[in-house]
Amino acid sequence: MSVRYIAIEPCTLPAGGCTYVFALEITRSAREPIVIRHRYSSFRQAALAVQAQQPLKAATLPPFPQKFPLRRQTPLFLVKRGRALASYLQAVLADESLSAVDHVQQLLRDGTPKADAAANHNPPSPLTQAEAVVREVGTPQSTRSPAVCIFASPPPAATPLPRQLEPVHSPEATNGYAQEGNNGYAPEGANGYAPDGTNGHHPLQQLMRHPLTALAISLFIGLLCGEVLLALGSCILGIVAGGLHTPPRDDPPLHGANGRHHGGVSHVNGHHAHPPPSVEKEPKQAARGGGEEETDDSHRVAVEAAAEALRLLHEAFDQPETRGWKPHSTRDGVQILVHVTPSGATWGMGLGEVCAPVGVVYAVQELDECKRLLDKQFDRSTTLRAIPPHLLSIDGWQTIELSLAQSLYKSPAWPVGPREFCGVRVIARRPSDGAVAVALRSLDVPGCAPPAGHTRTDLTCGGYLAIPTGPESTLMKYVNMLDPKGSIPSSVVKITVPDRAMVVARVRKIAQDRARWSCAPEWAKLS
């Protein structure tokens, strides 16, 4: 069985207007090949359904191409996205349980035999192709570059991209952007930046624009006039003029929430910005066909931080009284403990029983509508980057999810300002008893800065351990080893730290609603 990207084609929306669809050819043994044509949103709905119903298997699939601003969707970007969709769909259809998901079956039901599709398909004119995408993106003035689709149909006339530009199984490639050094805009040199560092200009023009050229000319003029001061002044003016004459780049590097520098390329939100033209660019080598997957430094650092977060989480709950934790109070069936660190920060811990399955205890804390009920200061949270969970291996535990995240919190009371957290988040399950652990730890993510007015916190470890004590009962252990930074009155600390530990009681209250029990994921249910 194979899935092949064919073309990007314009189509008319039911309510009027034009958009474009991705045409994929699906070939299965003993069956006639079919062609499916769907918008990106249809493929994305299928991917979300696969993730929701089969999260463990979904984690092993090639990364699904992420959403991206329409105004930056260039022709090469769209081709990359089409090929990434084909790669993802092929992996889904190769698994019987994944291909049985309703949204996936809906994609296939709309397919037509290849022979019929070829007979009924009339390639539109280039003008129509351009109009289709321009109307989808907006007016031509709102786009940075002409929005014209690249068509590969009919298939025999398709011109394949060079192999080094083909998408690979990594978030940087499958999100629709091209490989390092190309940035998904145009082949090297076509967007004004030639691979030899000349920026696409004639060598003589390049020489005349060089600062040293302007310096030499100004020095010569100064000496010719016989004035030393004039020569020195001309030197300074030559340097300034040379710097001002350096042509600006048409497409400056992008800046995003999780930009990072790696291998001479600035990674922004998983995408690539232009590297310096003089840097030699080589395509990434990615694992194919089950080979060893290559990971970068950011993955390694995040995995190490996640492992340390889980270690500290278990260590805190292992005889906390011997580790500096002192009993504070007991409220609503929740035992509260506090620990004052040598630096003066106060940590909080809450232990209590929840009358609900362990999967429900986990699920209610993941629902957006419940997060503000559990934490009054919670504002919003953003996943900066997903990391393959199989990279983290802990004895006795199965890693379900691993990611870099940023969370914002409102001010608890005047004069305390809002806070921000940036770090790693890991979800793990212990197959032996079905326990679930969620741990977070602060980690510096290059390019991820706190919003204006927010103070970045230092979270040594935060999260909870949910241990099943019965089919419908769970022991929940919560800990928050947080240094909020800044100056916070002791009166505020005395209120907020114990209140955070009472999240156990709030989870219990929300979990009483059995209508929410259906939200528990399959992987968290007891066998």
Coordinates of C-alpha atoms in Angstrom, one line a residue:
M1 CA 0.0 0.0 0.0
S2 CA 1.3 3.4 -0.9
V3 CA 0.1 7.0 -0.9
R4 CA 1.5 9.5 -3.4
Y5 CA 1.0 13.2 -3.6
I6 CA -0.2 14.3 -7.1
A7 CA -1.2 17.9 -7.2
I8 CA -2.6 21.0 -5.6
E9 CA -5.9 21.9 -7.3
P10 CA -8.3 24.8 -7.0
C11 CA -11.9 24.2 -6.1
T12 CA -15.1 26.2 -5.6
L13 CA -16.5 26.4 -2.1
P14 CA -20.2 25.7 -1.6
A15 CA -20.8 29.2 -0.3
G16 CA -18.8 30.7 -3.2
G17 CA -15.2 31.7 -3.5
C18 CA -12.2 29.6 -4.3
T19 CA -9.8 27.5 -2.3
Y20 CA -7.4 24.6 -3.1
V21 CA -7.3 20.9 -2.3
F22 CA -4.6 18.3 -2.1
A23 CA -4.9 15.4 -4.5
L24 CA -3.4 12.1 -3.3
E25 CA -3.2 8.8 -5.1
I26 CA -3.8 5.7 -2.9
T27 CA -2.6 2.3 -4.3
R28 CA -3.6 -0.8 -2.4
S29 CA -2.8 -4.4 -3.3
A30 CA -5.4 -6.1 -5.5
R31 CA -7.4 -2.9 -5.7
E32 CA -7.7 -0.2 -8.3
P33 CA -5.8 3.0 -7.3
I34 CA -8.1 5.8 -6.1
V35 CA -7.5 9.5 -6.0
I36 CA -8.8 11.6 -3.1
R37 CA -9.1 15.4 -3.1
H38 CA -9.5 17.2 0.2
R39 CA -8.7 20.5 1.9
Y40 CA -6.0 20.6 4.5
S41 CA -8.6 21.0 7.2
S42 CA -10.2 17.6 6.3
F43 CA -6.9 15.9 6.7
R44 CA -6.3 17.7 10.0
Q45 CA -9.7 16.6 11.4
A46 CA -8.8 13.0 10.6
A47 CA -5.4 13.4 12.3
L48 CA -7.0 14.9 15.4
A49 CA -9.5 11.9 15.5
V50 CA -6.6 9.5 15.2
Q51 CA -4.8 11.3 18.1
A52 CA -7.9 11.2 20.3
Q53 CA -8.8 7.6 19.7
Q54 CA -5.4 6.0 19.4
P55 CA -2.9 8.3 21.2
L56 CA -0.2 5.6 21.7
K57 CA -0.2 4.6 18.1
A58 CA -0.5 8.2 16.9
A59 CA 2.7 9.0 18.7
T60 CA 4.6 6.6 16.4
L61 CA 3.3 8.2 13.2
P62 CA 5.2 10.8 11.1
P63 CA 4.4 14.3 12.4
F64 CA 1.3 15.8 10.9
P65 CA 2.1 19.1 9.0
Q66 CA 1.2 21.9 11.3
K67 CA -1.0 24.9 10.6
F68 CA 0.7 28.0 9.2
P69 CA -0.3 31.6 8.3
L70 CA -1.9 31.7 4.9
R71 CA 0.1 34.7 3.8
R72 CA 3.3 32.7 4.1
Q73 CA 2.0 29.6 2.2
T74 CA 4.2 29.7 -0.9
P75 CA 4.2 27.3 -3.8
L76 CA 7.1 25.2 -2.5
F77 CA 5.5 25.2 1.0
L78 CA 2.3 23.8 -0.4
V79 CA 4.1 21.0 -2.3
K80 CA 6.0 20.1 1.0
R81 CA 2.7 20.0 2.8
G82 CA 1.1 17.8 0.2
R83 CA 4.0 15.3 0.4
A84 CA 3.9 15.4 4.2
L85 CA 0.2 14.6 4.1
A86 CA 0.8 11.6 1.8
S87 CA 3.5 10.3 4.2
Y88 CA 1.3 10.7 7.2
L89 CA -1.8 9.1 5.5
Q90 CA 0.3 6.2 4.3
A91 CA 1.4 5.4 7.9
V92 CA -2.2 5.6 9.1
L93 CA -3.6 3.3 6.4
A94 CA -0.8 0.8 7.1
D95 CA -2.3 0.2 10.6
E96 CA -5.7 -1.6 10.6
S97 CA -7.0 0.1 13.8
L98 CA -6.0 3.6 12.7
S99 CA -7.5 3.2 9.2
A100 CA -10.8 2.2 10.8
V101 CA -11.2 5.6 12.4
D102 CA -14.4 7.2 11.1
H103 CA -12.7 10.4 9.8
V104 CA -10.1 8.4 8.0
Q105 CA -12.8 6.3 6.3
Q106 CA -14.6 9.5 5.3
L107 CA -11.5 10.6 3.4
L108 CA -11.4 7.3 1.5
R109 CA -15.2 7.2 0.8
D110 CA -14.8 10.4 -1.2
G111 CA -12.1 8.9 -3.4
T112 CA -12.6 8.2 -7.1
P113 CA -10.9 5.5 -9.3
K114 CA -7.7 6.8 -10.8
A115 CA -8.9 6.2 -14.4
D116 CA -12.1 8.2 -13.8
A117 CA -10.2 10.9 -12.0
A118 CA -7.8 11.3 -14.9
A119 CA -10.6 11.3 -17.5
N120 CA -12.7 14.0 -15.7
H121 CA -9.7 16.2 -14.7
N122 CA -9.0 19.2 -16.7
P123 CA -6.0 21.2 -15.5
P124 CA -7.0 24.8 -15.0
S125 CA -5.1 27.7 -16.5
P126 CA -2.2 29.3 -14.6
L127 CA -4.4 32.4 -14.1
T128 CA -7.1 30.2 -12.4
Q129 CA -4.4 28.6 -10.3
A130 CA -3.1 31.9 -9.0
E131 CA -6.6 33.3 -8.4
A132 CA -7.6 30.2 -6.3
V133 CA -4.8 30.8 -3.8
V134 CA -4.9 34.6 -3.8
R135 CA -8.6 34.5 -2.9
E136 CA -7.9 32.1 -0.1
V137 CA -5.0 34.1 1.2
G138 CA -6.4 37.6 0.6
T139 CA -5.7 40.4 -1.7
P140 CA -2.3 40.3 -3.5
Q141 CA -1.2 43.4 -1.5
S142 CA -1.5 41.5 1.7
T143 CA 0.9 38.8 0.6
R144 CA 4.7 38.9 0.7
S145 CA 5.2 37.0 -2.5
P146 CA 2.9 36.0 -5.4
A147 CA 0.7 33.2 -4.2
V148 CA 0.6 30.7 -7.1
C149 CA 0.2 27.0 -6.6
I150 CA 2.5 24.4 -8.1
F151 CA 0.6 21.7 -9.8
A152 CA 1.9 18.2 -10.4
S153 CA -1.0 16.9 -12.4
P154 CA -1.4 15.3 -14.7
P155 CA 1.1 13.0 -12.9
P156 CA 3.3 12.2 -16.0
A157 CA 4.0 15.9 -16.4
A158 CA 5.0 16.4 -12.8
T159 CA 8.5 17.7 -12.1
P160 CA 9.8 16.2 -8.9
L161 CA 11.8 18.3 -6.5
P162 CA 15.4 17.5 -5.8
R163 CA 15.7 14.7 -3.2
Q164 CA 17.4 16.9 -0.7
L165 CA 14.2 19.0 -0.6
E166 CA 11.8 16.1 0.0
P167 CA 10.1 16.2 3.4
V168 CA 11.6 14.0 6.1
H169 CA 10.1 12.6 9.3
S170 CA 10.9 15.5 11.5
P171 CA 8.7 18.4 12.8
E172 CA 10.9 20.9 10.9
A173 CA 10.3 19.3 7.5
T174 CA 6.8 17.9 7.7
N175 CA 5.2 21.2 8.8
G176 CA 5.2 22.2 5.2
Y177 CA 8.4 24.2 5.2
A178 CA 11.4 23.2 3.2
Q179 CA 14.8 21.9 4.4
E180 CA 17.5 24.0 5.9
G181 CA 18.6 26.9 3.8
N182 CA 15.6 27.1 1.6
N183 CA 12.8 28.2 4.0
G184 CA 10.1 27.1 1.7
Y185 CA 10.1 30.2 -0.4
A186 CA 11.9 29.4 -3.6
P187 CA 14.9 27.4 -4.9
E188 CA 18.2 28.8 -3.7
G189 CA 19.0 32.0 -5.5
A190 CA 15.5 32.5 -6.9
N191 CA 14.5 34.7 -4.1
G192 CA 17.4 37.1 -4.4
Y193 CA 19.9 35.0 -2.3
A194 CA 22.3 32.9 -4.3
P195 CA 23.9 29.9 -2.6
D196 CA 27.4 31.3 -3.3
G197 CA 26.9 34.3 -1.0
T198 CA 26.5 36.9 -3.7
N199 CA 22.8 37.5 -2.8
G200 CA 22.0 37.2 -6.5
H201 CA 23.9 40.4 -7.5
H202 CA 26.5 40.8 -10.2
P203 CA 30.1 40.3 -8.9
L204 CA 31.0 43.9 -9.9
Q205 CA 28.0 45.3 -8.0
Q206 CA 28.9 43.2 -5.0
L207 CA 32.5 44.6 -5.1
M208 CA 31.3 48.2 -5.3
R209 CA 29.0 47.7 -2.3
H210 CA 31.7 46.2 -0.1
P211 CA 32.7 48.4 2.8
L212 CA 36.4 48.0 2.1
T213 CA 35.9 49.3 -1.4
A214 CA 34.3 52.5 -0.2
L215 CA 37.0 52.8 2.4
A216 CA 39.8 52.4 -0.2
I217 CA 38.2 55.0 -2.5
S218 CA 37.8 57.5 0.3
L219 CA 41.3 57.0 1.6
F220 CA 42.7 57.5 -1.9
I221 CA 40.7 60.8 -2.3
G222 CA 42.0 62.1 1.1
L223 CA 45.7 61.3 0.3
L224 CA 45.3 62.8 -3.2
C225 CA 44.2 66.1 -1.7
G226 CA 47.3 66.0 0.6
E227 CA 45.2 66.4 3.7
V228 CA 45.8 64.0 6.6
L229 CA 42.7 65.0 8.5
L230 CA 40.6 64.8 5.3
A231 CA 42.0 61.3 4.7
L232 CA 41.1 60.2 8.3
G233 CA 37.6 61.8 8.0
S234 CA 37.1 60.1 4.6
C235 CA 38.1 56.8 6.1
I236 CA 35.4 57.1 8.8
L237 CA 32.8 58.3 6.3
G238 CA 33.8 55.4 4.0
I239 CA 33.2 52.8 6.7
V240 CA 29.8 54.3 7.5
A241 CA 28.8 54.6 3.8
G242 CA 29.9 51.0 3.2
G243 CA 27.8 49.8 6.0
L244 CA 24.8 51.8 4.9
H245 CA 25.2 50.5 1.3
T246 CA 25.0 46.9 2.3
P247 CA 21.7 45.8 0.7
P248 CA 19.0 44.8 3.2
R249 CA 17.4 41.3 3.0
D250 CA 14.0 41.2 1.5
D251 CA 12.9 38.5 3.9
P252 CA 14.3 39.0 7.4
P253 CA 14.4 36.0 9.8
L254 CA 11.2 35.3 11.5
H255 CA 10.9 35.4 15.3
G256 CA 8.5 33.1 17.2
A257 CA 7.8 31.8 20.6
N258 CA 10.2 29.0 20.5
G259 CA 12.9 30.1 18.1
R260 CA 16.2 28.3 18.6
H261 CA 19.6 28.3 16.8
H262 CA 20.9 25.1 15.5
G263 CA 23.3 24.2 12.8
G264 CA 23.5 27.8 11.4
V265 CA 19.8 28.0 10.9
S266 CA 17.3 29.8 13.1
H267 CA 14.4 27.6 14.0
V268 CA 11.2 29.4 14.6
N269 CA 8.1 27.5 15.8
G270 CA 9.6 24.5 14.2
H271 CA 10.2 26.3 10.9
H272 CA 13.4 27.6 9.3
A273 CA 14.4 31.2 8.7
H274 CA 17.1 32.2 6.2
P275 CA 20.7 31.4 7.2
P276 CA 23.5 33.7 6.2
P277 CA 24.0 33.4 2.5
S278 CA 27.7 32.5 3.0
V279 CA 27.0 29.5 5.1
E280 CA 27.1 26.2 3.3
K281 CA 23.8 24.4 3.6
E282 CA 23.4 20.7 3.8
P283 CA 20.0 18.9 4.0
K284 CA 19.2 17.0 7.2
Q285 CA 19.6 13.3 7.1
A286 CA 16.5 11.7 8.7
A287 CA 15.7 8.2 9.6
R288 CA 13.5 6.3 7.1
G289 CA 12.0 2.9 7.1
G290 CA 12.5 2.3 10.9
G291 CA 16.1 3.3 11.1
E292 CA 17.7 5.1 14.0
E293 CA 16.1 8.6 14.4
E294 CA 18.4 11.5 14.8
T295 CA 17.7 13.9 17.6
D296 CA 19.2 17.4 18.2
D297 CA 20.5 19.1 21.3
S298 CA 17.2 20.7 22.1
H299 CA 15.6 17.2 22.3
R300 CA 18.4 15.9 24.5
V301 CA 18.2 18.9 26.9
A302 CA 14.4 18.6 27.2
V303 CA 14.5 14.8 27.7
E304 CA 17.1 15.3 30.5
A305 CA 14.9 17.9 32.2
A306 CA 11.8 15.7 31.9
A307 CA 13.7 12.8 33.5
E308 CA 14.8 15.1 36.4
A309 CA 11.3 16.3 36.9
L310 CA 9.9 12.8 37.3
R311 CA 12.8 11.9 39.6
L312 CA 12.1 14.9 41.9
L313 CA 8.3 14.2 41.8
H314 CA 8.8 10.7 43.1
E315 CA 11.5 11.8 45.6
A316 CA 9.2 14.4 47.1
F317 CA 6.4 11.9 47.8
D318 CA 8.8 9.3 49.3
Q319 CA 8.7 10.1 53.0
P320 CA 8.3 13.9 52.6
E321 CA 8.7 14.5 56.4
T322 CA 12.3 13.4 56.1
R323 CA 13.0 15.8 53.2
G324 CA 12.1 19.0 55.0
W325 CA 8.3 19.0 54.4
K326 CA 6.3 20.1 57.5
P327 CA 2.5 19.5 58.1
H328 CA 0.5 22.6 57.6
S329 CA -3.1 21.7 57.9
T330 CA -5.9 19.3 56.8
R331 CA -8.8 20.7 54.8
D332 CA -11.7 19.0 53.1
G333 CA -9.8 15.6 53.3
V334 CA -6.6 17.1 51.9
Q335 CA -3.4 16.9 53.9
I336 CA -1.3 20.0 53.2
L337 CA 2.5 20.2 53.7
V338 CA 4.9 23.1 53.1
H339 CA 8.6 23.3 52.7
V340 CA 10.6 26.5 53.1
T341 CA 13.8 26.4 51.0
P342 CA 17.1 28.0 52.0
S343 CA 16.5 30.6 49.3
G344 CA 13.3 31.6 51.1
A345 CA 10.8 30.1 48.6
T346 CA 7.8 28.2 50.0
W347 CA 6.8 24.9 48.4
G348 CA 3.4 23.3 48.8
M349 CA 2.1 19.7 48.7
G350 CA -1.4 18.2 48.8
L351 CA -2.4 14.6 49.5
G352 CA -5.9 13.3 49.2
E353 CA -8.4 10.7 47.9
V354 CA -10.5 11.3 44.8
C355 CA -13.6 9.2 44.2
A356 CA -13.0 8.7 40.5
P357 CA -11.0 6.5 38.2
V358 CA -7.4 7.5 37.6
G359 CA -8.2 8.3 34.0
V360 CA -10.9 10.8 35.1
V361 CA -8.5 12.5 37.5
Y362 CA -6.1 13.0 34.6
A363 CA -8.8 14.1 32.1
V364 CA -10.5 16.8 34.2
Q365 CA -7.2 18.6 34.7
E366 CA -6.6 18.6 30.9
L367 CA -10.0 20.1 30.0
D368 CA -9.8 23.8 29.1
E369 CA -13.1 24.6 30.9
C370 CA -11.8 23.0 34.1
K371 CA -8.3 24.6 34.3
R372 CA -9.6 27.9 35.6
L373 CA -11.8 26.2 38.1
L374 CA -8.7 24.3 39.4
D375 CA -6.4 27.3 39.5
K376 CA -8.0 30.8 39.8
Q377 CA -4.7 32.4 38.6
F378 CA -4.4 30.3 35.4
D379 CA -4.6 32.5 32.3
R380 CA -3.6 30.4 29.3
S381 CA -1.1 27.7 28.2
T382 CA 0.7 27.1 24.9
T383 CA 2.5 24.1 23.6
L384 CA 5.7 25.4 22.1
R385 CA 6.9 22.1 20.7
A386 CA 6.0 18.4 20.8
I387 CA 8.9 16.0 21.4
P388 CA 8.7 12.3 20.4
P389 CA 7.8 10.6 23.7
H390 CA 9.9 7.5 22.9
L391 CA 13.0 9.6 23.5
L392 CA 12.3 9.5 27.3
S393 CA 12.7 6.0 28.8
I394 CA 12.1 5.5 32.6
D395 CA 12.2 2.1 34.1
G396 CA 8.7 0.9 34.9
W397 CA 7.1 3.8 33.2
Q398 CA 5.7 4.5 29.7
T399 CA 6.0 8.0 28.4
I400 CA 2.7 9.2 26.9
E401 CA 3.5 12.8 26.0
L402 CA 6.6 15.1 26.1
S403 CA 6.5 18.7 25.1
L404 CA 7.9 22.2 25.7
A405 CA 5.2 24.6 27.1
Q406 CA 4.6 28.1 28.2
S407 CA 1.9 29.1 30.8
L408 CA 0.7 32.5 32.0
Y409 CA -0.9 33.2 35.3
K410 CA -2.8 36.2 36.6
S411 CA -1.9 38.2 39.6
P412 CA -3.2 36.6 42.9
A413 CA -3.5 40.0 44.6
W414 CA -2.0 43.5 44.6
P415 CA 0.9 44.3 44.5
V416 CA 1.9 41.0 43.0
G417 CA 2.2 41.0 39.2
P418 CA 1.4 38.2 36.8
R419 CA 3.7 35.3 36.4
E420 CA 5.0 33.1 33.5
F421 CA 6.3 29.6 33.3
C422 CA 8.4 28.1 30.4
G423 CA 9.7 24.6 30.5
V424 CA 9.2 20.9 29.8
R425 CA 6.1 18.9 30.5
V426 CA 5.9 15.1 30.6
I427 CA 3.0 12.7 31.0
A428 CA 3.8 9.1 32.0
R429 CA 1.9 5.9 32.9
R430 CA 3.0 3.0 35.1
P431 CA 1.7 -0.2 33.4
S432 CA 2.0 -2.3 36.6
D433 CA -0.8 -0.5 38.4
G434 CA -2.1 2.1 36.0
A435 CA -0.7 5.1 37.9
V436 CA -0.3 8.4 36.0
A437 CA 2.4 11.0 36.6
V438 CA 2.4 14.5 35.2
A439 CA 5.6 16.6 35.9
L440 CA 6.8 20.0 34.8
R441 CA 10.2 21.7 35.2
S442 CA 11.5 25.1 34.1
L443 CA 13.7 25.1 31.1
D444 CA 15.2 28.0 29.1
V445 CA 13.8 27.8 25.6
P446 CA 15.6 30.2 23.3
G447 CA 13.2 32.7 21.7
C448 CA 10.6 32.2 24.4
A449 CA 10.4 35.3 26.5
P450 CA 7.8 36.2 29.1
P451 CA 5.2 38.8 27.9
A452 CA 5.5 42.4 29.0
G453 CA 4.7 42.8 32.7
H454 CA 5.1 39.1 33.5
T455 CA 7.8 37.7 35.8
R456 CA 9.3 34.3 34.9
T457 CA 9.0 31.8 37.7
D458 CA 11.6 29.1 38.5
L459 CA 9.8 25.7 38.8
T460 CA 12.1 23.0 40.2
C461 CA 9.3 20.5 39.9
G462 CA 5.6 20.6 39.7
G463 CA 2.8 18.2 39.0
Y464 CA 1.0 15.2 40.5
L465 CA 1.0 11.5 40.9
A466 CA -2.4 9.7 40.6
I467 CA -2.4 6.1 42.0
P468 CA -5.5 3.9 41.6
T469 CA -6.7 2.5 44.9
G470 CA -9.8 0.9 43.3
P471 CA -11.9 0.8 40.1
E472 CA -13.4 4.2 41.1
S473 CA -11.0 5.7 43.6
T474 CA -7.6 7.4 43.2
L475 CA -4.9 8.7 45.6
M476 CA -3.8 12.0 44.3
K477 CA -0.4 13.5 45.3
Y478 CA 0.2 17.1 44.2
V479 CA 3.4 19.1 44.6
N480 CA 4.5 22.6 43.6
M481 CA 8.2 23.3 44.1
L482 CA 8.0 26.9 42.8
D483 CA 10.1 30.0 43.3
P484 CA 7.8 32.8 42.0
K485 CA 10.7 35.3 41.9
G486 CA 10.2 38.9 42.5
S487 CA 9.0 40.4 45.8
I488 CA 5.9 38.8 47.2
P489 CA 4.4 39.8 50.6
S490 CA 4.5 36.9 53.2
S491 CA 0.7 37.4 53.6
V492 CA 0.1 36.5 50.0
V493 CA 2.4 33.5 50.3
K494 CA 0.6 32.2 53.3
I495 CA -2.7 32.2 51.3
T496 CA -1.6 31.1 47.8
V497 CA 0.7 28.1 48.7
P498 CA -1.9 26.1 50.7
D499 CA -4.6 27.1 48.2
R500 CA -2.6 25.6 45.4
A501 CA -2.4 22.3 47.3
M502 CA -6.2 22.3 47.6
V503 CA -6.3 21.5 43.9
V504 CA -6.8 17.9 45.1
A505 CA -10.2 18.8 46.6
R506 CA -11.2 20.8 43.5
V507 CA -10.4 17.8 41.2
R508 CA -12.5 15.7 43.5
K509 CA -15.4 18.1 43.2
I510 CA -15.3 18.3 39.4
A511 CA -14.8 14.5 39.1
Q512 CA -18.1 14.0 40.9
D513 CA -19.9 14.8 37.7
R514 CA -20.0 11.4 36.0
A515 CA -20.8 13.0 32.7
R516 CA -17.1 14.0 32.6
W517 CA -15.9 10.4 33.0
S518 CA -16.3 9.8 29.3
C519 CA -13.4 12.2 28.8
A520 CA -10.9 9.8 30.2
P521 CA -8.4 8.7 27.5
E522 CA -8.2 5.0 26.6
W523 CA -4.5 4.7 27.6
A524 CA -5.4 5.8 31.2
K525 CA -8.2 3.4 31.7
L526 CA -7.5 0.4 33.9
S527 CA -7.6 -3.0 32.2

